[in-house]
Short mmCIF file of C-alpha atoms in Angstrom, two decimals:
data_model
loop_
_atom_site.label_atom_id
_atom_site.label_comp_id
_atom_site.label_asym_id
_atom_site.label_seq_id
_atom_site.Cartn_x
_atom_site.Cartn_y
_atom_site.Cartn_z
CA UNK A 139 17.96 -17.80 -2.26
CA UNK A 140 16.28 -16.17 0.76
CA UNK A 141 18.73 -15.66 3.74
CA UNK A 142 18.63 -14.05 6.90
CA UNK A 143 19.90 -10.99 5.82
CA UNK A 144 17.50 -10.61 3.10
CA UNK A 145 16.06 -6.90 4.63
CA UNK A 146 12.71 -7.62 3.38
CA UNK A 147 12.11 -10.27 5.98
CA UNK A 148 11.46 -8.67 9.64
CA UNK A 149 9.68 -10.62 12.67
CA UNK A 150 7.20 -12.85 12.95
CA UNK A 151 3.44 -12.82 14.51
CA UNK A 152 0.28 -15.30 14.36
CA UNK A 153 -2.49 -12.93 13.15
CA UNK A 154 -5.95 -13.95 12.99
CA UNK A 155 -4.71 -17.64 12.47
CA UNK A 156 -2.25 -16.19 9.67
CA UNK A 157 2.18 -15.85 10.62
CA UNK A 158 2.62 -12.51 9.51
CA UNK A 159 5.73 -10.72 8.47
CA UNK A 160 6.20 -7.57 9.25
CA UNK A 161 8.56 -4.61 10.89
CA UNK A 162 8.59 -2.87 14.21
CA UNK A 163 10.74 0.31 14.13
CA UNK A 164 11.00 3.69 17.31
CA UNK A 165 9.13 4.22 20.03
CA UNK A 166 5.92 6.66 20.56
CA UNK A 167 2.72 6.50 19.00
CA UNK A 168 1.66 3.53 17.17
CA UNK A 169 1.53 4.15 12.97
CA UNK A 170 0.77 1.13 10.67
CA UNK A 171 1.93 1.07 6.62
CA UNK A 172 -0.25 -0.84 4.51
CA UNK A 173 1.49 -1.55 1.40
CA UNK A 174 0.03 -1.32 -2.23
CA UNK A 175 -1.05 -3.97 -4.80
CA UNK A 176 2.09 -4.23 -7.43
CA UNK A 177 3.69 -8.30 -8.50
CA UNK A 178 6.28 -9.10 -5.70
CA UNK A 179 5.28 -5.81 -3.49
CA UNK A 180 6.72 -6.26 0.71
CA UNK A 181 6.20 -3.71 2.75
CA UNK A 182 9.75 -3.20 2.92
CA UNK A 183 10.11 -3.33 -0.78
CA UNK A 184 6.81 -0.41 -0.46
CA UNK A 185 7.94 1.62 2.71
CA UNK A 186 12.07 1.25 3.02
CA UNK A 187 12.34 5.16 2.53
CA UNK A 188 9.63 5.32 4.84
CA UNK A 189 10.14 3.04 8.13
CA UNK A 190 13.37 5.26 8.96
CA UNK A 191 12.83 8.68 9.13
CA UNK A 192 8.96 7.99 10.46
CA UNK A 193 10.86 5.79 13.82
CA UNK A 194 12.43 8.70 14.52
CA UNK A 195 9.20 10.03 16.29
CA UNK A 196 6.86 7.31 15.96
CA UNK A 197 6.29 3.96 16.95
CA UNK A 198 6.59 2.79 12.50
CA UNK A 199 4.54 -1.18 12.26
CA UNK A 200 4.58 -2.12 8.75
CA UNK A 201 3.65 -6.08 7.91
CA UNK A 202 3.30 -7.71 5.05
CA UNK A 203 -0.83 -8.08 3.84
CA UNK A 204 -1.89 -11.30 3.26
CA UNK A 205 -1.12 -12.97 0.05
CA UNK A 206 2.29 -10.75 -0.27
CA UNK A 207 5.75 -10.77 0.39
CA UNK A 208 6.67 -13.18 3.75
CA UNK A 209 3.74 -13.71 4.94
CA UNK A 210 2.07 -17.10 4.84
CA UNK A 211 -0.36 -17.48 2.20
CA UNK A 212 -3.12 -20.81 3.88
CA UNK A 213 -4.21 -23.48 1.48
CA UNK A 214 -7.71 -22.41 0.43
CA UNK A 215 -7.57 -18.81 1.43
CA UNK A 216 -10.07 -16.22 -0.45
CA UNK A 217 -7.90 -13.06 -1.25
CA UNK A 218 -11.23 -10.45 -0.25
CA UNK A 219 -10.76 -7.13 1.16
CA UNK A 220 -12.77 -8.29 4.18
CA UNK A 221 -9.99 -10.97 4.81
CA UNK A 222 -7.98 -8.66 4.35
CA UNK A 223 -9.45 -6.58 7.05
CA UNK A 224 -9.45 -9.10 9.12
CA UNK A 225 -5.91 -10.18 8.75
CA UNK A 226 -4.92 -6.15 9.57
CA UNK A 227 -7.64 -6.03 12.53
CA UNK A 228 -5.56 -9.78 13.99
CA UNK A 229 -2.71 -8.02 13.58
CA UNK A 230 -3.14 -5.25 15.33
CA UNK A 231 -4.96 -7.57 18.17
CA UNK A 232 -1.26 -9.66 18.09
CA UNK A 233 0.33 -6.69 18.95
CA UNK A 234 -2.04 -5.73 21.75
CA UNK A 235 -2.34 -2.46 19.98
CA UNK A 236 -6.32 -0.68 21.13
CA UNK A 237 -5.53 2.28 18.31
CA UNK A 238 -3.52 3.09 15.23
CA UNK A 239 -2.61 6.25 12.63
CA UNK A 240 -2.94 3.72 9.75
CA UNK A 241 -0.96 4.79 5.74
CA UNK A 242 -2.57 3.15 3.02
CA UNK A 243 -0.55 2.92 -0.66
CA UNK A 244 -2.86 2.82 -2.90
CA UNK A 245 -4.04 -0.95 -2.89
CA UNK A 246 -3.24 0.06 1.31
CA UNK A 247 -5.01 3.02 0.47
CA UNK A 248 -8.48 0.79 -0.40
CA UNK A 249 -7.80 -1.47 2.80
CA UNK A 250 -7.36 1.24 5.23
CA UNK A 251 -10.35 3.60 4.21
CA UNK A 252 -12.34 -0.12 4.76
CA UNK A 253 -11.02 -0.55 8.34
CA UNK A 254 -11.49 2.94 9.45
CA UNK A 255 -15.36 2.43 8.65
CA UNK A 256 -15.45 -1.13 10.28
CA UNK A 257 -13.84 -0.83 13.09
CA UNK A 258 -13.26 3.18 13.87
CA UNK A 259 -12.66 2.90 17.21
CA UNK A 260 -8.96 1.06 15.72
CA UNK A 261 -8.23 4.67 13.78
CA UNK A 262 -7.21 7.68 14.90
CA UNK A 263 -5.85 9.97 11.95
CA UNK A 264 -5.75 8.42 8.15
CA UNK A 265 -3.31 9.16 5.72
CA UNK A 266 -4.44 7.98 1.89
CA UNK A 267 -1.55 7.54 -0.63
CA UNK A 268 -2.22 7.48 -4.36
CA UNK A 269 -5.32 5.16 -2.91
CA UNK A 270 -8.21 3.19 -4.66
CA UNK A 271 -10.67 5.70 -2.16
CA UNK A 272 -13.02 5.42 -5.19
CA UNK A 273 -14.75 3.97 -8.35
CA UNK A 274 -12.63 4.65 -11.42
CA UNK A 275 -12.48 3.29 -14.97
CA UNK A 276 -9.55 0.67 -14.76
CA UNK A 277 -6.39 2.38 -16.49
CA UNK A 278 -4.53 0.80 -18.86
CA UNK A 279 -1.82 1.14 -16.21
CA UNK A 280 -3.93 -1.21 -13.27
CA UNK A 281 -4.90 -3.71 -15.70
CA UNK A 282 -0.63 -3.78 -16.51
CA UNK A 283 -0.27 -4.27 -13.20
CA UNK A 284 -2.67 -6.62 -11.49
CA UNK A 285 -1.87 -8.91 -15.53
CA UNK A 286 1.91 -8.98 -14.93
CA UNK A 287 3.16 -12.18 -16.12
CA UNK A 288 7.00 -12.93 -14.56
CA UNK A 289 9.52 -11.76 -16.77
CA UNK A 290 12.76 -8.89 -16.35
CA UNK A 291 11.84 -7.27 -19.51
CA UNK A 292 7.80 -6.51 -17.95
CA UNK A 293 8.83 -5.36 -14.40
CA UNK A 294 11.31 -3.15 -16.04
CA UNK A 295 8.11 -1.97 -18.39
CA UNK A 296 6.11 -1.98 -14.80
CA UNK A 297 8.75 -0.13 -12.71
CA UNK A 298 8.72 2.73 -15.85
CA UNK A 299 4.76 2.56 -14.91
CA UNK A 300 4.37 3.47 -11.81
CA UNK A 301 7.60 5.92 -12.18
CA UNK A 302 7.73 9.57 -13.32
CA UNK A 303 11.49 9.79 -12.95
CA UNK A 304 12.21 7.25 -15.27
CA UNK A 305 15.58 6.55 -14.17
CA UNK A 306 14.33 4.78 -11.34
CA UNK A 307 14.02 1.83 -13.38
CA UNK A 308 16.64 0.78 -13.80
CA UNK A 309 18.22 -3.19 -14.81
CA UNK A 310 19.11 -4.26 -10.65
CA UNK A 311 15.63 -2.54 -9.38
CA UNK A 312 14.16 -4.75 -12.29
CA UNK A 313 15.43 -7.77 -11.50
CA UNK A 314 15.45 -7.79 -7.84
CA UNK A 315 11.89 -6.98 -8.19
CA UNK A 316 11.60 -9.48 -10.69
CA UNK A 317 13.64 -12.08 -8.26
CA UNK A 318 10.83 -10.92 -5.83
CA UNK A 319 7.36 -12.41 -8.29
CA UNK A 320 8.60 -15.17 -8.53
CA UNK A 321 9.92 -16.93 -5.24
CA UNK A 322 7.63 -20.18 -4.38
CA UNK A 323 3.63 -19.19 -4.38
CA UNK A 324 4.01 -15.80 -4.63
CA UNK A 325 2.93 -15.67 -8.64
CA UNK A 326 0.73 -17.96 -8.16
CA UNK A 327 -1.25 -15.84 -5.36
CA UNK A 328 -0.89 -12.71 -7.28
CA UNK A 329 -2.94 -14.68 -10.29
CA UNK A 330 -5.67 -15.32 -8.19
CA UNK A 331 -6.12 -11.68 -6.66
CA UNK A 332 -6.87 -10.34 -10.18
CA UNK A 333 -7.89 -11.88 -12.86
CA UNK A 334 -9.62 -10.12 -15.38
CA UNK A 335 -12.20 -8.79 -16.40
CA UNK A 336 -10.68 -6.50 -13.84
CA UNK A 337 -12.89 -3.83 -13.37
CA UNK A 338 -14.70 -5.94 -10.68
CA UNK A 339 -12.07 -5.44 -8.05
CA UNK A 340 -11.68 -1.62 -8.71
CA UNK A 341 -15.47 -2.00 -7.27
CA UNK A 342 -14.55 -4.14 -5.07
CA UNK A 343 -11.74 -2.25 -2.98
CA UNK A 344 -13.45 1.35 -3.50
CA UNK A 345 -15.65 3.22 -1.02
CA UNK A 346 -18.93 4.45 -1.91
CA UNK A 347 -18.72 8.23 -1.86
CA UNK A 348 -22.00 7.51 1.51
CA UNK A 349 -18.84 6.10 2.80
CA UNK A 350 -16.45 8.33 2.31
CA UNK A 351 -18.75 11.45 3.65
CA UNK A 352 -19.45 10.11 7.34
CA UNK A 353 -15.45 9.41 7.29
CA UNK A 354 -14.43 11.39 10.69
CA UNK A 355 -10.92 10.39 10.39
CA UNK A 356 -8.22 13.44 10.10
CA UNK A 357 -6.96 12.01 6.71
CA UNK A 358 -3.69 13.33 4.71
CA UNK A 359 -4.82 12.53 0.63
CA UNK A 360 -1.39 12.44 -1.02
CA UNK A 361 -1.36 12.05 -4.66
CA UNK A 362 1.14 11.84 -7.92
CA UNK A 363 0.23 14.60 -10.37
CA UNK A 364 1.24 12.28 -13.08
CA UNK A 365 0.19 9.11 -11.68
CA UNK A 366 -0.68 6.34 -14.77
CA UNK A 367 -2.26 3.76 -12.53
CA UNK A 368 -4.68 5.30 -9.42
CA UNK A 369 -5.97 8.62 -11.61
CA UNK A 370 -5.02 12.30 -9.60
CA UNK A 371 -8.58 12.71 -10.29
CA UNK A 372 -9.79 9.86 -7.47
CA UNK A 373 -7.65 11.26 -4.74
CA UNK A 374 -9.51 15.35 -5.29
CA UNK A 375 -12.84 13.21 -5.46
CA UNK A 376 -12.64 11.92 -1.87
CA UNK A 377 -10.81 14.94 -1.09
CA UNK A 378 -14.32 17.27 -1.61
CA UNK A 379 -16.07 13.95 0.41
CA UNK A 380 -14.01 14.11 3.36
CA UNK A 381 -15.07 16.63 5.80
CA UNK A 382 -11.81 17.12 7.29
CA UNK A 383 -9.97 15.91 4.75
CA UNK A 384 -5.97 18.23 3.31
CA UNK A 385 -4.99 17.13 0.06
CA UNK A 386 -1.23 17.37 -1.60
CA UNK A 387 -0.52 16.75 -5.24
CA UNK A 388 3.23 15.59 -5.79
CA UNK A 389 3.74 17.24 -9.54
CA UNK A 390 6.45 16.05 -11.71
CA UNK A 391 5.40 12.17 -9.67
CA UNK A 392 3.78 9.01 -10.60
CA UNK A 393 2.21 6.63 -8.45
CA UNK A 394 5.66 6.30 -6.37
CA UNK A 395 5.18 10.31 -4.02
CA UNK A 396 7.09 7.44 -0.92
CA UNK A 397 10.00 7.10 -3.10
CA UNK A 398 9.68 10.04 -5.74
CA UNK A 399 9.45 12.51 -2.97
CA UNK A 400 10.99 10.42 -0.13
CA UNK A 401 12.32 13.49 1.77
CA UNK A 402 9.44 16.09 1.05
CA UNK A 403 6.79 13.32 1.68
CA UNK A 404 7.81 12.18 5.00
CA UNK A 405 8.32 15.73 7.06
CA UNK A 406 4.96 16.13 5.64
CA UNK A 407 3.49 12.91 7.04
CA UNK A 408 5.80 13.59 10.33
CA UNK A 409 3.82 16.52 9.98
CA UNK A 410 0.38 15.99 9.88
CA UNK A 411 0.83 13.31 13.04
CA UNK A 412 1.97 14.98 15.28
CA UNK A 413 -0.05 17.66 15.45
#
């Protein structure tokens, strides 16, 4: 049972007509964090090791994207990049934020790029971590993530898939994330987002090479070398296309840079955004 002490539940605001759960920490120039699309994910689950350190120097804001976490899931909503970007822009409007630095993880990286392309005045610097920046052949890993069927065993298998360090796939974490993926309405929404065949959803989220080549933002691209969900080659290709880009690869790292290499990632992020 969810209780007020659940750290995944933060503040609430109406964004584009959707009651949105979010976390808001620190003071200073605003940074918006967009999470990935793993089953049972929330902003807190994705960014819990990033929020406090980054909030020492910035105002850090992390919403549950519509369809995920504790944000309202309106009946009949269609989960599309257009809807997700509309919700994100509505969220910025609701908070009165004209411009932010934008950090996107995986699925959230694809959304971050869309937002930057469609609303360029709203985004200053851009950080893409394990991002769906360009189209790629669907991996077995991503197919497993999007095709998740709830069970503790399946969640443990996914955590092992995400992480290079297999010790992270503890029974406690697997059970915690499994319970999050089976809250009322969560699996129904998740199953509606990425039904098979799933290559079309990769293509739907990805940007074009032309769009990346035209991107004016200073961009930090971060990826785990051993990522089995989003291939590292995707970020290498994006780096060659984005004019004002820098690329940082983490060895001995899977799809969870912000968790497996939290301290290094946080320092890298803070230094890039401070410039």
